[in-house]
PDB file of C-alpha atoms in Angstrom:
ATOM      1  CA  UNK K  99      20.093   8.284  -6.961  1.00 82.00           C
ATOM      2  CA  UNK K 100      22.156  10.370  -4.449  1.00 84.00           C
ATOM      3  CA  UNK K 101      19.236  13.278  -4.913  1.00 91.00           C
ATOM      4  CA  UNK K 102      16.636  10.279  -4.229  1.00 93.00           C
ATOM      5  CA  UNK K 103      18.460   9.202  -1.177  1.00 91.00           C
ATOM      6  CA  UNK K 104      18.590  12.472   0.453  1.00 91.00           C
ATOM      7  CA  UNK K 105      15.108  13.718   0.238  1.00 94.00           C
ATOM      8  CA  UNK K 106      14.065  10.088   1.398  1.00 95.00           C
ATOM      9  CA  UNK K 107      16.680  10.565   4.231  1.00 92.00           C
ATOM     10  CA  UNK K 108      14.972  13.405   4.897  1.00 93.00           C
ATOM     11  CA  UNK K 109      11.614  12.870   5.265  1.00 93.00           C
ATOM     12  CA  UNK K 110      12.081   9.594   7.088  1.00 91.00           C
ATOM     13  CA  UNK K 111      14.442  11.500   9.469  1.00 89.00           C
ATOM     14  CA  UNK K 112      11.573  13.666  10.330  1.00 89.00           C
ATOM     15  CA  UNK K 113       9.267  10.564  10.740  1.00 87.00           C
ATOM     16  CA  UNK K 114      11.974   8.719  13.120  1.00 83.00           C
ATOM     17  CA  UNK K 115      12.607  12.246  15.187  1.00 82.00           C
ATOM     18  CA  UNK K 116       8.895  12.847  14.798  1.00 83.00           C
ATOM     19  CA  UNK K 117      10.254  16.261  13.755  1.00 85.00           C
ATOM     20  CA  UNK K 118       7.001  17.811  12.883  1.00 90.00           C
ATOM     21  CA  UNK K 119       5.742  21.358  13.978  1.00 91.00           C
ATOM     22  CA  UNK K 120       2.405  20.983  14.785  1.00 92.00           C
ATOM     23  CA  UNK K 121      -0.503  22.820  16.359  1.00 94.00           C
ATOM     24  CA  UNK K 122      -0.402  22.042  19.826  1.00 92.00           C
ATOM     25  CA  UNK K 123      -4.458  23.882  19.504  1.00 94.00           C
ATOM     26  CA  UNK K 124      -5.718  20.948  17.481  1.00 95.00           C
ATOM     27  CA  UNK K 125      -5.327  17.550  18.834  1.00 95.00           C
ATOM     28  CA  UNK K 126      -7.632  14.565  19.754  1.00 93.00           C
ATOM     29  CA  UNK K 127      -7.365  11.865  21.447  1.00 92.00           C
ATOM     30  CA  UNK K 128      -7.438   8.211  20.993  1.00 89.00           C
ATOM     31  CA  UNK K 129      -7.008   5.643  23.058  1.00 87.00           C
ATOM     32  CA  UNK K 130      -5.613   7.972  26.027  1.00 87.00           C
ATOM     33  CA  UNK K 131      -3.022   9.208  23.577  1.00 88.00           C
ATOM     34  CA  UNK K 132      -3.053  12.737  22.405  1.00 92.00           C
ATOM     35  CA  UNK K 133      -2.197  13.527  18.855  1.00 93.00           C
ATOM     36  CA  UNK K 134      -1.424  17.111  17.385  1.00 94.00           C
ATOM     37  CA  UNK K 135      -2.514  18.348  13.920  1.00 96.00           C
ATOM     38  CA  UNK K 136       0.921  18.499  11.822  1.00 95.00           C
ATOM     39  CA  UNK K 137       1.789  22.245   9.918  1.00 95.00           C
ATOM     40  CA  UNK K 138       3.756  21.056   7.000  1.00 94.00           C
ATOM     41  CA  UNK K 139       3.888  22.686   3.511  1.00 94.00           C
ATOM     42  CA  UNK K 140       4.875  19.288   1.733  1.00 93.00           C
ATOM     43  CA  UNK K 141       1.487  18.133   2.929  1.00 92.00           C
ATOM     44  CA  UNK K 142      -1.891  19.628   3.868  1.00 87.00           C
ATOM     45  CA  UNK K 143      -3.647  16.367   4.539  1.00 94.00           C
ATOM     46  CA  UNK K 144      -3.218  12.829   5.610  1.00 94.00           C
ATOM     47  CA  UNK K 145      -4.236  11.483   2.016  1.00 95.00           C
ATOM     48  CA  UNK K 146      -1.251  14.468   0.892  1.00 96.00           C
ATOM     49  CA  UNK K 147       1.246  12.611   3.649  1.00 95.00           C
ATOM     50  CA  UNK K 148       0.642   9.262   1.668  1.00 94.00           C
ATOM     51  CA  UNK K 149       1.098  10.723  -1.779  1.00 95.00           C
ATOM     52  CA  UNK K 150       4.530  12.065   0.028  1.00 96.00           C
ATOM     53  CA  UNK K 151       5.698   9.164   1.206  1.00 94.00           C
ATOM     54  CA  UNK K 152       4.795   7.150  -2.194  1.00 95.00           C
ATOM     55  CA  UNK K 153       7.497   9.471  -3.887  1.00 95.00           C
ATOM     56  CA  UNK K 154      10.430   8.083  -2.217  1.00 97.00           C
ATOM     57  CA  UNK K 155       8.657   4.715  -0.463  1.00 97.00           C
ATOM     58  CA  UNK K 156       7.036   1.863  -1.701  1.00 97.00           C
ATOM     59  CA  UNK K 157       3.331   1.621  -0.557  1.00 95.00           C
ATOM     60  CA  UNK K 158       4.248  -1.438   1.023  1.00 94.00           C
ATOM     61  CA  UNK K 159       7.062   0.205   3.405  1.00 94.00           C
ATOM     62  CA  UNK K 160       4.987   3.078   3.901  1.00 93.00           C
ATOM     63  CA  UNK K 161       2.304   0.171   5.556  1.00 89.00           C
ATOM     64  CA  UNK K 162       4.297  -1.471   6.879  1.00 88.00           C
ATOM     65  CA  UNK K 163       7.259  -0.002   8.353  1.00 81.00           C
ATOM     66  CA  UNK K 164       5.917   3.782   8.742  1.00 77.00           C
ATOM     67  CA  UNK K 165       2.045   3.770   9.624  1.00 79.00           C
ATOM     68  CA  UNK K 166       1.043   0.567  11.131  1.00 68.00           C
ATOM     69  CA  UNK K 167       3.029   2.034  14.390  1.00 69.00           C
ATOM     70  CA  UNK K 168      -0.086   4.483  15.622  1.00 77.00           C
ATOM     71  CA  UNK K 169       2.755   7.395  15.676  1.00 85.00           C
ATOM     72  CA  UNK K 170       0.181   9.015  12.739  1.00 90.00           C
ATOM     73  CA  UNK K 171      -3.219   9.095  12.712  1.00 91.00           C
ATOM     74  CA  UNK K 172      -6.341  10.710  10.171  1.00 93.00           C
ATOM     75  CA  UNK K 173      -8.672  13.397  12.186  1.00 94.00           C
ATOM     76  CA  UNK K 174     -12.049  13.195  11.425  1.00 95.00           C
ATOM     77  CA  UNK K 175     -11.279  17.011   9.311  1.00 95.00           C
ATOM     78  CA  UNK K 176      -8.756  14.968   7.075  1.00 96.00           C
ATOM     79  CA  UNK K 177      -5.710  16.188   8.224  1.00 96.00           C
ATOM     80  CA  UNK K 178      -2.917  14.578   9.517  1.00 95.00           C
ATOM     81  CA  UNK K 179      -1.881  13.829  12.893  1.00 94.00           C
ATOM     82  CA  UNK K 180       1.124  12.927  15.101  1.00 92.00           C
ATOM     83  CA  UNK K 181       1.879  11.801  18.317  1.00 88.00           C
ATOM     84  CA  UNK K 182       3.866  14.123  20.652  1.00 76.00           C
ATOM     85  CA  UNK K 183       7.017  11.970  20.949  1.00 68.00           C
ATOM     86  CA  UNK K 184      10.585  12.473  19.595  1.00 60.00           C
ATOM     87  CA  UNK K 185      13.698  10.404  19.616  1.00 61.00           C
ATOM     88  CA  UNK K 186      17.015  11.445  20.538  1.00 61.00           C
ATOM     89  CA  UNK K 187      20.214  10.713  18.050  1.00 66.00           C
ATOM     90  CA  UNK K 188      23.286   8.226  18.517  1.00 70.00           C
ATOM     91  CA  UNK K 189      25.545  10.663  20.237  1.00 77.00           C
ATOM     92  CA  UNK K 190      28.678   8.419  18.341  1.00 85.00           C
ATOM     93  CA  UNK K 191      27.553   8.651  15.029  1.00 85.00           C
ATOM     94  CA  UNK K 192      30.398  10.823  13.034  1.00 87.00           C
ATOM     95  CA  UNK K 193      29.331  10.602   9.612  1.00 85.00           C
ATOM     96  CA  UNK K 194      28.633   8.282   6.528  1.00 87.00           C
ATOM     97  CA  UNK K 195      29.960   7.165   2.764  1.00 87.00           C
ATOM     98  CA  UNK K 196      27.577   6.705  -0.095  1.00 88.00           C
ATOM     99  CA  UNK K 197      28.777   3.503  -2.421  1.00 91.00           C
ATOM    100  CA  UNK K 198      28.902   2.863  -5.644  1.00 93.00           C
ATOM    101  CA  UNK K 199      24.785   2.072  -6.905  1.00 95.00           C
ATOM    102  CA  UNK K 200      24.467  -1.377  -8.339  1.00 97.00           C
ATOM    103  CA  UNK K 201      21.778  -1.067 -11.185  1.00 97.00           C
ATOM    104  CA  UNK K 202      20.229  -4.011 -12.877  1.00 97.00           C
ATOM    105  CA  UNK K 203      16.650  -3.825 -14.347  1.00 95.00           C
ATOM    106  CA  UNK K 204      14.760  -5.022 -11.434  1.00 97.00           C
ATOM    107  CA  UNK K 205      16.212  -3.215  -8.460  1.00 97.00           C
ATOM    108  CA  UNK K 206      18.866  -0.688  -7.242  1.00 97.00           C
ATOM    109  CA  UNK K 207      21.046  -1.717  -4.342  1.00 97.00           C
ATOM    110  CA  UNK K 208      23.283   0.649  -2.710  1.00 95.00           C
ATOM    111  CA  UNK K 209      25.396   0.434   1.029  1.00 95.00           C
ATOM    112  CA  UNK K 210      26.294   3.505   3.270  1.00 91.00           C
ATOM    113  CA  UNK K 211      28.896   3.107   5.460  1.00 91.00           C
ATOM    114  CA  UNK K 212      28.247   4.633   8.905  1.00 90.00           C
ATOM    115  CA  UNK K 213      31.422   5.850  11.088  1.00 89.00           C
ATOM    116  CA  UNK K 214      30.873   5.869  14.479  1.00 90.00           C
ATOM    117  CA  UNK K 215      33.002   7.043  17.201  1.00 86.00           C
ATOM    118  CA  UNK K 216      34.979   4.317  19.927  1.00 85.00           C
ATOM    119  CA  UNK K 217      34.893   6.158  23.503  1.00 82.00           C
ATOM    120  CA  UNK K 218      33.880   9.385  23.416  1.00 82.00           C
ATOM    121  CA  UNK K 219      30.860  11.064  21.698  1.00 80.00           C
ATOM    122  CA  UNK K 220      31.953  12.906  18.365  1.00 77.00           C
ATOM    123  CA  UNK K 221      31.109  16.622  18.846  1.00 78.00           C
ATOM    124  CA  UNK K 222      31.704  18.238  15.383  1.00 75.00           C
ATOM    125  CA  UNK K 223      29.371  18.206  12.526  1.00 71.00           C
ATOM    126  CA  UNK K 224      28.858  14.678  10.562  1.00 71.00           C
ATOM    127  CA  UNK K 225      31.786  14.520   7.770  1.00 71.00           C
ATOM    128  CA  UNK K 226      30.959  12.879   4.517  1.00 67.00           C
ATOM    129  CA  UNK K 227      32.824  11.007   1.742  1.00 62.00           C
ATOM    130  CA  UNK K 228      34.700  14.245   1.198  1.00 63.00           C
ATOM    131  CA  UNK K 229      36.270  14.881   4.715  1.00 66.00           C
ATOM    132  CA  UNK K 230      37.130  11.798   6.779  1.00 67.00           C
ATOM    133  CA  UNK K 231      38.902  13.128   9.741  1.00 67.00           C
ATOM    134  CA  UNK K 232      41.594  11.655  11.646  1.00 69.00           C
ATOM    135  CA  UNK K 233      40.515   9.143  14.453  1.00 72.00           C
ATOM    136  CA  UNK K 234      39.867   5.921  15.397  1.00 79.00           C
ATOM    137  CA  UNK K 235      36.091   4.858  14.376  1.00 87.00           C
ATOM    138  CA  UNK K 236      34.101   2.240  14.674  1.00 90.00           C
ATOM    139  CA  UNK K 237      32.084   1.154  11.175  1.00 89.00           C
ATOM    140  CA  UNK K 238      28.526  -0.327  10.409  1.00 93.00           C
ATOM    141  CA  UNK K 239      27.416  -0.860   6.428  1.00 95.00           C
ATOM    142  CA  UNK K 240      23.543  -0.418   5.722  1.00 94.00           C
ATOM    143  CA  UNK K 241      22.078  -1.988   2.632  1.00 96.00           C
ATOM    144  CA  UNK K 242      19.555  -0.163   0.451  1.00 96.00           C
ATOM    145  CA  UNK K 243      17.668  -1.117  -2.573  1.00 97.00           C
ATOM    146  CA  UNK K 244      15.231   0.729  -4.742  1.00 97.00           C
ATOM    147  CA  UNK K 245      12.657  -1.092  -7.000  1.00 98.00           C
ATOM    148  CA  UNK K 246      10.481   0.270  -9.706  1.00 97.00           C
ATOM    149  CA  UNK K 247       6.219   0.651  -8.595  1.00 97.00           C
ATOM    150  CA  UNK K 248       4.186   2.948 -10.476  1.00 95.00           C
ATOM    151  CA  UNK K 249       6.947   4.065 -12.849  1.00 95.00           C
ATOM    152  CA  UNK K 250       9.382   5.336 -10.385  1.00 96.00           C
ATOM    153  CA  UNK K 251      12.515   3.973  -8.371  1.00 97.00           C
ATOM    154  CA  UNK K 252      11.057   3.649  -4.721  1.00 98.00           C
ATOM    155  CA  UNK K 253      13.071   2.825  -1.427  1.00 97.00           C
ATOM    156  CA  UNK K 254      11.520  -0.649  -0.107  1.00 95.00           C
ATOM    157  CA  UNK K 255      13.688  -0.372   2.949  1.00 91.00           C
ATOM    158  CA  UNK K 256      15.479   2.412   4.707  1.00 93.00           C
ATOM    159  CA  UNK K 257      17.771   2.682   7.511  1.00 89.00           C
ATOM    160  CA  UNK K 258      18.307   5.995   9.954  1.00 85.00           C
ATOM    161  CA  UNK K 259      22.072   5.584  11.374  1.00 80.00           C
ATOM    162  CA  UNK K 260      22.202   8.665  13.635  1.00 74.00           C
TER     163      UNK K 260
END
């Protein structure tokens, strides 16, 4: 599950940070936004994005929560499209603890526990479960749960912290 987790947080990481390179040569535009054609190996096309996201999402999330927002878009050549937008990161966030996985037959439900700094911004890298430094910090517990669709354990919600 931990494996599951992390390639999930990954993806959807680059999705939140719109972490993409792209080709800033190939674009169009709709609706006076500008899009640029995405250079990814984990996906060629937009059809290939979908497949993607199915591994770790549910279909439904992947509607819902991660296209219906216009940040993606389909070119008329197939491929995949972003718009030019990033995000910037919770400058307090210090790091995060995995729990325990509660496993019954219908769904998988897991919390992190996100440690965030009080006054200052935390300047070091993010500490995990196996270093928790000295300091006063500021807590905030994220649920997850993973349910079976097409034979595999898919997030149906996901939460970014940083």
């Amino acid at each position: 599950i931990l494996d599951l987790y992390t390639d999930a947080e990954a993806i959807y990481s680059d999705i939140s940070m719109v972490d993409f390179d792209v080709d800033t040569e190939k674009s169009i535009v709709k609706e006076d936004d500008t899009y640029y054609k995405i250079e990814d190996e984990r996906f060629e096309s937009y059809d290939d994005f979908l497949k993607y996201m199915n591994q770790y999402f549910t279909k439904d999330f992947v509607q819902a929560e991660l296209m219906d927002d216009a940040l993606f878009t389909e070119g008329k050549d197939g491929y995949l499209y972003v718009l030019s937008a990033g995000r910037g990161t919770d400058i307090f966030y210090a790091g995060h603890e995995v729990g325990e996985p509660v496993i019954s037959e219908n769904e998988i439900t897991f919390d992190v526990t996100a440690y965030y700094t009080v006054d200052e911004p935390y300047e070091s890298d993010p500490f995990d479960a196996t270093f928790l430094p000295d300091g006063e910090f500021e807590t905030e517990v994220y649920s997850f749960r993973l349910v079976p669709e097409e034979g595999l354990w898919k997030f149906d919600d996901f939460h970014l912290f940083y």
